[in-house]
Tab-separated table of C-alpha atoms in Angstrom:
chain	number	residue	atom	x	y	z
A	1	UNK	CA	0.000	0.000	0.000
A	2	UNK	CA	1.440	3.253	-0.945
A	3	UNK	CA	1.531	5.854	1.928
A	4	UNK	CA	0.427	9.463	1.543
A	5	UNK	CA	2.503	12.132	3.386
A	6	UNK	CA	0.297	14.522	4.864
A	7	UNK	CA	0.447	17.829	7.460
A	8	UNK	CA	-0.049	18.405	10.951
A	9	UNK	CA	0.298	21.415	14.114
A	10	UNK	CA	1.611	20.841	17.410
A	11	UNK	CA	-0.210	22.347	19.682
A	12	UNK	CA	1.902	23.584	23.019
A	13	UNK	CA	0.829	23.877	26.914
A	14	UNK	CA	2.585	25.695	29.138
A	15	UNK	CA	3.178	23.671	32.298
A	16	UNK	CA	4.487	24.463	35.820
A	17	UNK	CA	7.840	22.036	34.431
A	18	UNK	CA	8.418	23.605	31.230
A	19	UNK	CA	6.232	23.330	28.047
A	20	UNK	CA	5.092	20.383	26.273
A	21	UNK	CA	3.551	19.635	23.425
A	22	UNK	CA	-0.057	18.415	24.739
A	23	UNK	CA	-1.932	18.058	21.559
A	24	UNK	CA	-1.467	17.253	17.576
A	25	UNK	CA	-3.220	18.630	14.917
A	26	UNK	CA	-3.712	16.135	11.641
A	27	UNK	CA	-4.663	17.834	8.661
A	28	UNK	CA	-6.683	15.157	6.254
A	29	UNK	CA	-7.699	14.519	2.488
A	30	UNK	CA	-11.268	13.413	4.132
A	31	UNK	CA	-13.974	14.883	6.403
A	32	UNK	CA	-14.699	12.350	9.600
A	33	UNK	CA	-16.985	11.997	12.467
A	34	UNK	CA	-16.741	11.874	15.993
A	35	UNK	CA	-17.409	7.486	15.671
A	36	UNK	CA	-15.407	6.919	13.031
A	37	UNK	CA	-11.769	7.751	14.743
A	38	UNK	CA	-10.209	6.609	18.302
A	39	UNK	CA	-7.248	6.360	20.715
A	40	UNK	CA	-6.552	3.255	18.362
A	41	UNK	CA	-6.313	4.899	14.882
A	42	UNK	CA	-3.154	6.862	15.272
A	43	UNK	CA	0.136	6.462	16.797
A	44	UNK	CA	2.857	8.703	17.599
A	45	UNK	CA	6.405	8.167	16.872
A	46	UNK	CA	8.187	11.502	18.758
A	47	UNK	CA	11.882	12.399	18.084
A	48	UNK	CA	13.808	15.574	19.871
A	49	UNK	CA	16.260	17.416	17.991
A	50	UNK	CA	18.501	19.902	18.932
A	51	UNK	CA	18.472	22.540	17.318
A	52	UNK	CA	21.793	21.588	15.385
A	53	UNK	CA	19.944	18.688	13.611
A	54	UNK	CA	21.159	15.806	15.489
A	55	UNK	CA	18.964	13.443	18.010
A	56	UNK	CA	19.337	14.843	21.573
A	57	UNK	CA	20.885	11.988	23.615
A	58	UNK	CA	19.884	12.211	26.911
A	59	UNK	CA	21.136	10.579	30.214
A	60	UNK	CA	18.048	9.525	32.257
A	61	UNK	CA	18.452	9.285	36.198
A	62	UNK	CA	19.698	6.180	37.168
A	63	UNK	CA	20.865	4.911	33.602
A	64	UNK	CA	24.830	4.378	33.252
A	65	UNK	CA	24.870	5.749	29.543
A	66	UNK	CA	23.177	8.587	27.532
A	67	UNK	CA	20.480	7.295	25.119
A	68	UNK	CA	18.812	8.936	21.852
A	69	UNK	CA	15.580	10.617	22.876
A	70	UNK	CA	13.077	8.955	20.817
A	71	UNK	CA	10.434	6.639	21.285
A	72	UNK	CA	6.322	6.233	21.137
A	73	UNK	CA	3.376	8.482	22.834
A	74	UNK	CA	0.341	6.976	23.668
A	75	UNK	CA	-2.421	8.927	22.756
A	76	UNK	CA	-5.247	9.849	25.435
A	77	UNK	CA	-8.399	10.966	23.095
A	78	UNK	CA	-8.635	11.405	19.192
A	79	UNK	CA	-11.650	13.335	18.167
A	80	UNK	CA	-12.359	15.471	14.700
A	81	UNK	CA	-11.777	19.392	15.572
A	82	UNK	CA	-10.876	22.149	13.883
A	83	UNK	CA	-7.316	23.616	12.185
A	84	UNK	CA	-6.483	24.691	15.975
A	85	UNK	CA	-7.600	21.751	17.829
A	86	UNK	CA	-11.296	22.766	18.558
A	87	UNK	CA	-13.264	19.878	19.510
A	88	UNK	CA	-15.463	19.730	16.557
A	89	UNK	CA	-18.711	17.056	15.603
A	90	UNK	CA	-16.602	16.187	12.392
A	91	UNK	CA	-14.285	17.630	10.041
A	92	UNK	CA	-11.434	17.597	8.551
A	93	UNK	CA	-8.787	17.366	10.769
A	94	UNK	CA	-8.016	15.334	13.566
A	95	UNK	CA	-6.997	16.102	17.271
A	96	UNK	CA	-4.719	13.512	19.256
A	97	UNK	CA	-4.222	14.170	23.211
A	98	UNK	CA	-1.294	13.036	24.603
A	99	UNK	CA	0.389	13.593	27.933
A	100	UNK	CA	2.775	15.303	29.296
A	101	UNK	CA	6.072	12.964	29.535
A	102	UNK	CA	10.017	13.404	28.677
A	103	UNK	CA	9.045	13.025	24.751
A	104	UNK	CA	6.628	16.159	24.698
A	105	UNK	CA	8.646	18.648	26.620
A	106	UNK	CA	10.049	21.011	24.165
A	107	UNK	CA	12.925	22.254	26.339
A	108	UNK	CA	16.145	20.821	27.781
A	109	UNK	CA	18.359	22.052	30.334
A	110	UNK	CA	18.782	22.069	33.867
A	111	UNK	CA	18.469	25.064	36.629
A	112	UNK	CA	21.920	26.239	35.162
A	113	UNK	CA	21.098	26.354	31.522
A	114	UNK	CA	18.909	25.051	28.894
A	115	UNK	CA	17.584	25.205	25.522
A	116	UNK	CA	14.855	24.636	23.325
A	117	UNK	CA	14.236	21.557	20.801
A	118	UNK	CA	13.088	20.472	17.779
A	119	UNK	CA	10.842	17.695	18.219
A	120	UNK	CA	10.127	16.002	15.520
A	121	UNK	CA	6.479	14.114	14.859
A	122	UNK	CA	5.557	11.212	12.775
A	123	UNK	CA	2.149	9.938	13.281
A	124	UNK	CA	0.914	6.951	11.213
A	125	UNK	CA	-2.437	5.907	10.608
A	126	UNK	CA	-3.431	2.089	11.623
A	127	UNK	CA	-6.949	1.943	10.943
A	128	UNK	CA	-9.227	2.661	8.135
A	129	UNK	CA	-11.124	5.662	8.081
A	130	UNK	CA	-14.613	5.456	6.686
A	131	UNK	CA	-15.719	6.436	3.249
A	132	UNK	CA	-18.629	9.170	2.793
A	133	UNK	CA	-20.984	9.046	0.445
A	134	UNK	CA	-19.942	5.789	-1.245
A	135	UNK	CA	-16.420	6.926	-1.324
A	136	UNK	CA	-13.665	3.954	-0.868
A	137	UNK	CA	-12.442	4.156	2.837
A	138	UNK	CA	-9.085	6.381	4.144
A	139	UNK	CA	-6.022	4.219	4.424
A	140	UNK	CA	-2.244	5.077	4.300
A	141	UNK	CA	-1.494	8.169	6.086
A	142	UNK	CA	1.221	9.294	7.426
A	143	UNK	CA	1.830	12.736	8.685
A	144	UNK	CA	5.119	13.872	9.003
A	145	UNK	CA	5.678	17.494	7.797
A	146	UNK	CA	5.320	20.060	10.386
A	147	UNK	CA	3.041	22.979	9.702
A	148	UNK	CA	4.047	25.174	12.686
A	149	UNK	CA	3.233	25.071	16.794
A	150	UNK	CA	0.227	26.650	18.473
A	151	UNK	CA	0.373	28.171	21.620
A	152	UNK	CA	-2.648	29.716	23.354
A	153	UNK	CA	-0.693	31.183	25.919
A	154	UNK	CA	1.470	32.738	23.846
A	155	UNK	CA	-1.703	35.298	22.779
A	156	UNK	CA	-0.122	38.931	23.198
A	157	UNK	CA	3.977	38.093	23.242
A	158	UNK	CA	6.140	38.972	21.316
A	159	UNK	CA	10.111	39.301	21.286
A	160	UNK	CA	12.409	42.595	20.709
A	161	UNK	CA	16.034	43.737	21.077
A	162	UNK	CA	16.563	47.013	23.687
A	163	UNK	CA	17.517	49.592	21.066
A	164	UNK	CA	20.392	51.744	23.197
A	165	UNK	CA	23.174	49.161	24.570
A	166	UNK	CA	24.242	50.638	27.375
A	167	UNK	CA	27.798	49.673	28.811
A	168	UNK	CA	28.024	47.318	25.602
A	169	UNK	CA	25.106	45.680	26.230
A	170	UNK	CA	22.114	45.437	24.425
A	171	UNK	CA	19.108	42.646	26.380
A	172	UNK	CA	16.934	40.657	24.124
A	173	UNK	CA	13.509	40.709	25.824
A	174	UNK	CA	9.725	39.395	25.734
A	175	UNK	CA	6.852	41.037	26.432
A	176	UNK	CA	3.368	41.133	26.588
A	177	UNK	CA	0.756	43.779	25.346
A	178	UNK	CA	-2.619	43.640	26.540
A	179	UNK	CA	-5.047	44.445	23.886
A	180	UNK	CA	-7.416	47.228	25.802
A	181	UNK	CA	-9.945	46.174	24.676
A	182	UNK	CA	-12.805	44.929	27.378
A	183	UNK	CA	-13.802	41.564	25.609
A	184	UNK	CA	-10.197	40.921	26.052
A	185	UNK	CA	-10.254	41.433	29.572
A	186	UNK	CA	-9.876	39.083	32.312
A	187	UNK	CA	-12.479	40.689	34.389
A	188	UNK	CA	-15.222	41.175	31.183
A	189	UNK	CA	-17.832	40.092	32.300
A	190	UNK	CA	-20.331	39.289	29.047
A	191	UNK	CA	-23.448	39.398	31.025
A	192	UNK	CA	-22.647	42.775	32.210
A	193	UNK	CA	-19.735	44.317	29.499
A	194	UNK	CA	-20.740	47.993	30.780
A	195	UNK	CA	-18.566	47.197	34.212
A	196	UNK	CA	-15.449	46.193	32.590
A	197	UNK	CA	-13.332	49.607	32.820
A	198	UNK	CA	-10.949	50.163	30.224
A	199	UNK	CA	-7.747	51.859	31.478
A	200	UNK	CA	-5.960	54.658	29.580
A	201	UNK	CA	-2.642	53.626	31.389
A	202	UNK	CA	-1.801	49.963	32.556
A	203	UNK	CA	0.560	48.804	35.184
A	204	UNK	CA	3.844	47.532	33.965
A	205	UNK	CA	5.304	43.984	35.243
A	206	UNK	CA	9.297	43.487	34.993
A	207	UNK	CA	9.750	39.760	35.472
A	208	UNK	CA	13.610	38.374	35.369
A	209	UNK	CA	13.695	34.837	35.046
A	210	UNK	CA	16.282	32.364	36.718
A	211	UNK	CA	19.960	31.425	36.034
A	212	UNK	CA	18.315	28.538	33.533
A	213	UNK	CA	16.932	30.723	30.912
A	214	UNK	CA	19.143	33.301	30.101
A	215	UNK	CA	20.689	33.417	26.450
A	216	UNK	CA	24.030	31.385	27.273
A	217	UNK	CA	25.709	29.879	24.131
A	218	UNK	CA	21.986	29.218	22.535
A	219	UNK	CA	22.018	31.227	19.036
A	220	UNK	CA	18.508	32.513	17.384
A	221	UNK	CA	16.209	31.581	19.911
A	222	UNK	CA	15.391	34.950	20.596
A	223	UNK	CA	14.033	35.508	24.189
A	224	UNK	CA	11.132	33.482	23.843
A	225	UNK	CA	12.521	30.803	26.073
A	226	UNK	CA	12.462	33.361	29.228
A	227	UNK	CA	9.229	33.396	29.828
A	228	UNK	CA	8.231	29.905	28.411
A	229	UNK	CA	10.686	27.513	30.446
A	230	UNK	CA	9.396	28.572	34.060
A	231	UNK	CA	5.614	29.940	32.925
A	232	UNK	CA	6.450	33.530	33.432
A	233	UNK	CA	3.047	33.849	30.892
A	234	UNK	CA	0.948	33.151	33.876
A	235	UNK	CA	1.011	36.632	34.748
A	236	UNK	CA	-0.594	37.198	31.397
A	237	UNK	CA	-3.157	34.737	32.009
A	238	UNK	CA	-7.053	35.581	33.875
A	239	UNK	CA	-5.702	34.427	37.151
A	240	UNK	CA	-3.123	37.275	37.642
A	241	UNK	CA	-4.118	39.816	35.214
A	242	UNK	CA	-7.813	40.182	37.320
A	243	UNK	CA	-5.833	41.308	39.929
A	244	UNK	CA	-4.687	44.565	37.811
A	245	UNK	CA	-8.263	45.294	36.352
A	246	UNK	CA	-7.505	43.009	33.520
A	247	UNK	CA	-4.812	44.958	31.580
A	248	UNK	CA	-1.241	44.795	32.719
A	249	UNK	CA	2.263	44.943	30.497
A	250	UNK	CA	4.737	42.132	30.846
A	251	UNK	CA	8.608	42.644	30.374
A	252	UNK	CA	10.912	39.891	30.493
A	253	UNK	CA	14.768	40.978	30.099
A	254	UNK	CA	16.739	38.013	29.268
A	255	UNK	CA	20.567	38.318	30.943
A	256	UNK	CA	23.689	37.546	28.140
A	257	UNK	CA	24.944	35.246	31.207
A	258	UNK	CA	23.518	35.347	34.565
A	259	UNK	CA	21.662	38.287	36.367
A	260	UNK	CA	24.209	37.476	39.084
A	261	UNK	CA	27.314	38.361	36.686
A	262	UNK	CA	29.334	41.366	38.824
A	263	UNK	CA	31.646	41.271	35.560
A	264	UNK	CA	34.359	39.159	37.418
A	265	UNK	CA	32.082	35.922	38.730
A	266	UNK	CA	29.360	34.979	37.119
A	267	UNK	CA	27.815	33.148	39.987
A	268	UNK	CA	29.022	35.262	42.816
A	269	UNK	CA	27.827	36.576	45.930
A	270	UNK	CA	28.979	40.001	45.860
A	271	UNK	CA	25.411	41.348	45.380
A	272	UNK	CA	26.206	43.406	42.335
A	273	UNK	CA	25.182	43.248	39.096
A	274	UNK	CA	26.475	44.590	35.493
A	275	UNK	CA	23.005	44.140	34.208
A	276	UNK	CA	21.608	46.574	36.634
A	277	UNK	CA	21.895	49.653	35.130
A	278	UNK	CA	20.932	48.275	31.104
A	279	UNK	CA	17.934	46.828	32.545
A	280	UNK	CA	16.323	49.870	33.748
A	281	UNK	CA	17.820	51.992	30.608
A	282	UNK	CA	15.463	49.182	29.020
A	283	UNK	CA	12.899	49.692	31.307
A	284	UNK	CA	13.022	52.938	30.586
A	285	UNK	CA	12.973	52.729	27.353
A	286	UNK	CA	9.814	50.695	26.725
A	287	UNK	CA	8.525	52.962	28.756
A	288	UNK	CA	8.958	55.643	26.610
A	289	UNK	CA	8.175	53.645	23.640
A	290	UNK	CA	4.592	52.818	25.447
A	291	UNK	CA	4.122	56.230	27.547
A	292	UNK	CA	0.574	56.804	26.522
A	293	UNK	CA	-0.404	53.099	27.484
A	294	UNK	CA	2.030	52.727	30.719
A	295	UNK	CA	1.022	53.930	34.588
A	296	UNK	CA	4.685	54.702	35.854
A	297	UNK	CA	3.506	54.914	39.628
A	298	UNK	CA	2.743	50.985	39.074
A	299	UNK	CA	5.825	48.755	38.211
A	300	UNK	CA	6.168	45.983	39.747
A	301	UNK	CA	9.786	44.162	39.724
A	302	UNK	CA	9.799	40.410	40.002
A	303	UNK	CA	12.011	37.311	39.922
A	304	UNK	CA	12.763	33.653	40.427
A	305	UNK	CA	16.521	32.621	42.019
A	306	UNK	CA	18.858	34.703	39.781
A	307	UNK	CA	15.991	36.913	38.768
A	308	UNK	CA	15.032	37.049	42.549
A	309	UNK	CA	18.797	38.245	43.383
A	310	UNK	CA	17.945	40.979	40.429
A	311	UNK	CA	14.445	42.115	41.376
A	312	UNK	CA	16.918	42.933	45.034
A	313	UNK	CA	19.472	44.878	43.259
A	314	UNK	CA	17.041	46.732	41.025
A	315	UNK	CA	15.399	47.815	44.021
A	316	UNK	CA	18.111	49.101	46.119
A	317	UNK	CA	20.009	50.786	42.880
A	318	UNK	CA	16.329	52.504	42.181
A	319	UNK	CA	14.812	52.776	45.416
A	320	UNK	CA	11.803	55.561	44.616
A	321	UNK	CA	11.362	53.184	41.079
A	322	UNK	CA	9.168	51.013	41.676
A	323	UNK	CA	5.705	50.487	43.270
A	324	UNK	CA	6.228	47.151	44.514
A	325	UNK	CA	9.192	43.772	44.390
A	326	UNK	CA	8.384	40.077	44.298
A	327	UNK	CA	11.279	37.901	44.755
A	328	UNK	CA	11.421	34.110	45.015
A	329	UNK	CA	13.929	32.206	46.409
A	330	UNK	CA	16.586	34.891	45.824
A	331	UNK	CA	20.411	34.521	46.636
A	332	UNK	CA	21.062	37.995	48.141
A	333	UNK	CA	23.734	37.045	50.692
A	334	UNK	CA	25.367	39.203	53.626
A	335	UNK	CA	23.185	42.554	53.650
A	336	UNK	CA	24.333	45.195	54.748
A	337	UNK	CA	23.162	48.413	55.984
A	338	UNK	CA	23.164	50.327	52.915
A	339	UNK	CA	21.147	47.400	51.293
A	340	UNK	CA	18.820	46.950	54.004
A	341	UNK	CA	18.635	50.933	53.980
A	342	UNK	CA	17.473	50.949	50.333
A	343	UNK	CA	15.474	47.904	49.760
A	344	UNK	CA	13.170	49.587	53.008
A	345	UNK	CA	11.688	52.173	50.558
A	346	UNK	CA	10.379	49.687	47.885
A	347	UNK	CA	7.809	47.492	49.149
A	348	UNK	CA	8.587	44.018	48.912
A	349	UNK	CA	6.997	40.379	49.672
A	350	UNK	CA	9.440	37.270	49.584
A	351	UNK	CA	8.674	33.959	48.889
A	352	UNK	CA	10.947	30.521	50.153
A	353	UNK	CA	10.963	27.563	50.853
A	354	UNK	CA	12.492	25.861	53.852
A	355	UNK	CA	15.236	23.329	53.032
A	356	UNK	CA	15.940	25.087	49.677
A	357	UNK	CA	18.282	23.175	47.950
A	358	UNK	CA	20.343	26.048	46.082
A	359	UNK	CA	20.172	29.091	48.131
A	360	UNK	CA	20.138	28.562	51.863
A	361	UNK	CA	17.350	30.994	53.838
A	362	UNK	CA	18.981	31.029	56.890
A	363	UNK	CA	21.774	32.716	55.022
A	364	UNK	CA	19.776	35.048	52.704
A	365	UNK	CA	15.486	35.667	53.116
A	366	UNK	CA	15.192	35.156	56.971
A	367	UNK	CA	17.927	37.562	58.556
A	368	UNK	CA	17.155	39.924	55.565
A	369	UNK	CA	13.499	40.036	56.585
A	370	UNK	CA	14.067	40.580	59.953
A	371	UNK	CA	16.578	43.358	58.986
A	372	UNK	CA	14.397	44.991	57.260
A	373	UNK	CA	11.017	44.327	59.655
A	374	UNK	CA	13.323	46.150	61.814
A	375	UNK	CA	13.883	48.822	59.792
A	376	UNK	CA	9.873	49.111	59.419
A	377	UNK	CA	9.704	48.601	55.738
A	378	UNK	CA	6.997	47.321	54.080
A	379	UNK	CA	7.957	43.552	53.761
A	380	UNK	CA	6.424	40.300	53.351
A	381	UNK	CA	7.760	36.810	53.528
A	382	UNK	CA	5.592	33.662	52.329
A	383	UNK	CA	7.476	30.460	53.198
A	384	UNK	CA	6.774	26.753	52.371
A	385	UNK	CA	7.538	24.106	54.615
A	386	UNK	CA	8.276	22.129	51.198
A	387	UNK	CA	7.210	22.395	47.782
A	388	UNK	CA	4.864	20.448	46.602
A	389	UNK	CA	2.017	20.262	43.775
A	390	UNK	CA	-1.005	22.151	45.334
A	391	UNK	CA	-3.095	22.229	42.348
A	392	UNK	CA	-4.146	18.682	41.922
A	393	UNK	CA	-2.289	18.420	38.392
A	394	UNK	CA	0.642	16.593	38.743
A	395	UNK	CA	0.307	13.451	41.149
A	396	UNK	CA	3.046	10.732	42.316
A	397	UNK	CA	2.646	7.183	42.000
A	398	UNK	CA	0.979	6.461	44.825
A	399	UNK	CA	-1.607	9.551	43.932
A	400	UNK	CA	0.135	11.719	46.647
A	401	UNK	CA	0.808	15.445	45.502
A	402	UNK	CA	3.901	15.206	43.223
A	403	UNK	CA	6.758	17.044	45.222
A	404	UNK	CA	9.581	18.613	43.604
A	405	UNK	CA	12.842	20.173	44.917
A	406	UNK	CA	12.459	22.896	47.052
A	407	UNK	CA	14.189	26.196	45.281
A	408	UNK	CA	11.454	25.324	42.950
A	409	UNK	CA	9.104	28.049	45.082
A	410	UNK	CA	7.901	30.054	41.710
A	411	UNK	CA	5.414	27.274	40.825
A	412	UNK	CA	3.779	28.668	43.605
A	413	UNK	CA	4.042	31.817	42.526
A	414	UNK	CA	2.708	31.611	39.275
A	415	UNK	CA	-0.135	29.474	40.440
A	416	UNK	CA	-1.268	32.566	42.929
A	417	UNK	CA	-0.604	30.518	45.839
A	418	UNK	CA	0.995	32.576	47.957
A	419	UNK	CA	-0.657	34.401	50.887
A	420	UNK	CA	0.306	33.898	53.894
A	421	UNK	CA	2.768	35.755	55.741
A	422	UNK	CA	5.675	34.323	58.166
A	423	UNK	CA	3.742	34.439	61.292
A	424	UNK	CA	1.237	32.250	59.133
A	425	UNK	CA	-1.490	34.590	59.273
A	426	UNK	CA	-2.875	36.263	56.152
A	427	UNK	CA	-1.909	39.458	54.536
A	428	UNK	CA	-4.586	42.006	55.065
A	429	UNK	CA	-5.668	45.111	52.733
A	430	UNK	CA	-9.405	46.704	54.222
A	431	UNK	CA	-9.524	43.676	56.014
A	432	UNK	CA	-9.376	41.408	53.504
A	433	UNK	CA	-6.759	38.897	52.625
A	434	UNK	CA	-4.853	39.370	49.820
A	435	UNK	CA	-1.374	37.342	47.802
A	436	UNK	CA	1.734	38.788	46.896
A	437	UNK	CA	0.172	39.396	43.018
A	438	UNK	CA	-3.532	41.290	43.940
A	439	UNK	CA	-1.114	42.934	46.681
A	440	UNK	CA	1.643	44.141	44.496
A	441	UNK	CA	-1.543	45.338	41.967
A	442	UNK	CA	-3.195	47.651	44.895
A	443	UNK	CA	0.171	49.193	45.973
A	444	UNK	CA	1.609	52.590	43.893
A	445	UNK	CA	4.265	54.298	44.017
């Protein structure tokens, strides 16, 4: 039987561990129906690529040798939809569910670095598909030409290159561009559009990711993969964006090196920073570039690890900057009394996790926040006992909450889960308790 090549879309979640392709899109010569395709009819053959061409090989814990990262996907659900993946009655194109697993995950790396793949698809067809209309049955597909990824949460990104280097340096970034428009909203309301308030200006959300996703020796990625690998886009998604009327900006600098770079270590624990300075010349810049569209009394600075360490030295090199700083799990070591002088005028709420693996908080978060509780700034400090999957997504073998290391705090963070304060009671604005996002979106410079 000769095989017909034929076309299909990857369609791409982003995931609390990176993002994975969750869905594939078939595009057929035939129009089916809902009965006439299941789990059975397809299979998946998945192969990841770097980016150079070859087969990634891939050392999996507790193997002796590196192996080529290939292999089969089961698939979940098959059901007719449309060009996108929209569940559909019947059509012409097929949708294939599969789950998340080491073959779907679209980046590679570790805390330290990474990179995005190529993964390459190959789906065959092992049943017939029913004729219509007297037509001879469907037999002999095989898809295996990519026609590009989709990626709902990738609605409003897009990638740019700060136009002024300053010092030399010139930061690829993200960022994200809400539309103003009150259908678009996460707080429209359909049954009642007339209360959904369109802004003239919109806060402004700096978020520097960690020591894993800055640019490193990865060529023409662009910045995408800083705010992809640890789901920075959740704070352009409903669940954070409510919290700031529905219409915020997102800016996501992505370091050369590390954030953490002091121009002689790259990892050290100096507290300085080269980037400090060309970050907020890019901040400024966008800005400028946006001024009709961007409230300047409302920046908020955030970060994970490296970017948490960054978020600190933004703060205390631009202390009357910014409304409000979110840093998780950051590695700002030995403060001293200038530091803990400036950081006091920016508000700012922590977030840690005991027995963090990578950056100790009995040496960094816990006399810092005391320092500066002292000092009677405005300070916050959420911290985990572990960390742990708290939204009933990702499970363990024996069903138990899957639990990850423990610098891996910003999960927790992007999933709006953190509230409470160190004393374990709640944060409190009018009485009511609020988390370090709806906080940072009700404070102003």
């Amino acid at each position: 039987m000769e095989l017909k090549s034929c076309t299909y879309a990857t369609v791409t979640t982003l995931g609390d561990f990176g993002p994975w392709i969750s869905k594939v899109v078939l595009d057929l010569p035939c129009t089916v129906r809902a009965n006439d395709i299941d789990a059975r009819t397809f299979h998946i053959y998945v192969e990841r690529h770097e980016r150079t061409g070859e087969i990634l090989m891939r050392k999996e814990r507790g193997a002796d040798h590196a192996a080529p990262s290939v292999g089969y996907v089961d698939v979940l659900a098959a059901y007719p939809c449309d060009e996108c993946g929209r569940k559909l009655a019947f059509g012409t194109h097929v949708a294939l569910e599969i789950a998340e697993q080491r073959l779907t995950k679209k980046i590679e790396g570790s805390v330290m670095g990474s990179r995005l793949l190529d993964d390459q698809l190959r789906i065959t067809q092992l049943a017939a598909l029913p004729g219509n209309d007297g037509d001879d049955p469907t037999c002999g597909l095989v898809f295996d030409t990519c026609r590009g990824d989709i990626c709902p949460a990738l609605k409003g990104w897009s990638n740019a290159t700060q136009k002024t280097a300053v010092n030399g340096i010139a930061l690829e970034y993200g960022f994200f561009e809400p539309s103003f428009k009150a259908e678009d909203s996460a707080c429209f309301n359909p049954f009642a559009p007339e209360t959904t308030v369109v802004p003239q200006k919109a806060p402004l959300v700096v978020y520097l990711h960690g020591a894993g996703e800055g640019k490193g020796a990865t060529q023409g990625e662009g910045a995408t993969r800083a705010y992809i690998g640890n789901r920075v886009t959740a704070i352009s998604q409903a669940q954070i964006q409510r919290y700031f009327g529905g219409f915020a900006w997102v800016l996501v600098p992505q370091s050369p090196t590390f954030w953490m770079d002091n121009g002689t270590e790259q990892l050290g624990h100096s507290n300085q920073s080269i980037y400090s300075p060309v970050i907020k010349a890019l901040i400024d810049e966008f800005v400028a570039e946006h001024a009709d569209r961007i409230d300047t009394d409302r920046i908020v600075v955030a970060g994970l690890s490296n970017g948490g360490f960054m978020t600190l030295r933004l703060c205390a090199d631009y202390p009357d900057f910014f409304a409000a700083g979110l840093p998780c799990c950051a590695p700002w070591y030995n403060a001293t009394d200038e530091d803990v002088a400036a950081l006091s005028k920016t508000p700012l709420w922590f977030t840690h996790s005991k027995g963090d693996e990578l950056v100790c908080p009995q040496q960094t978060v816990l006399p810092l926040t005391v320092r500066l509780r002292d000092a009677d700034a405005n300070v916050h400090l959420t911290y985990f006992s572990h960390v742990e999957d708290l939204t009933g997504v990702y499970r363990e073998a024996d069903g138990s909450a899957k639990k990850t290391f423990n610098h891996g705090v910003w999960i927790h963070q992007f999933n709006d889960l953190c509230y409470q304060d160190f004393d374990g009671g709640n944060v409190l604005i009018d009485g009511e308790p609020v988390g370090c996002w709806e906080w940072s979106a009700r404070v102003s410079r």
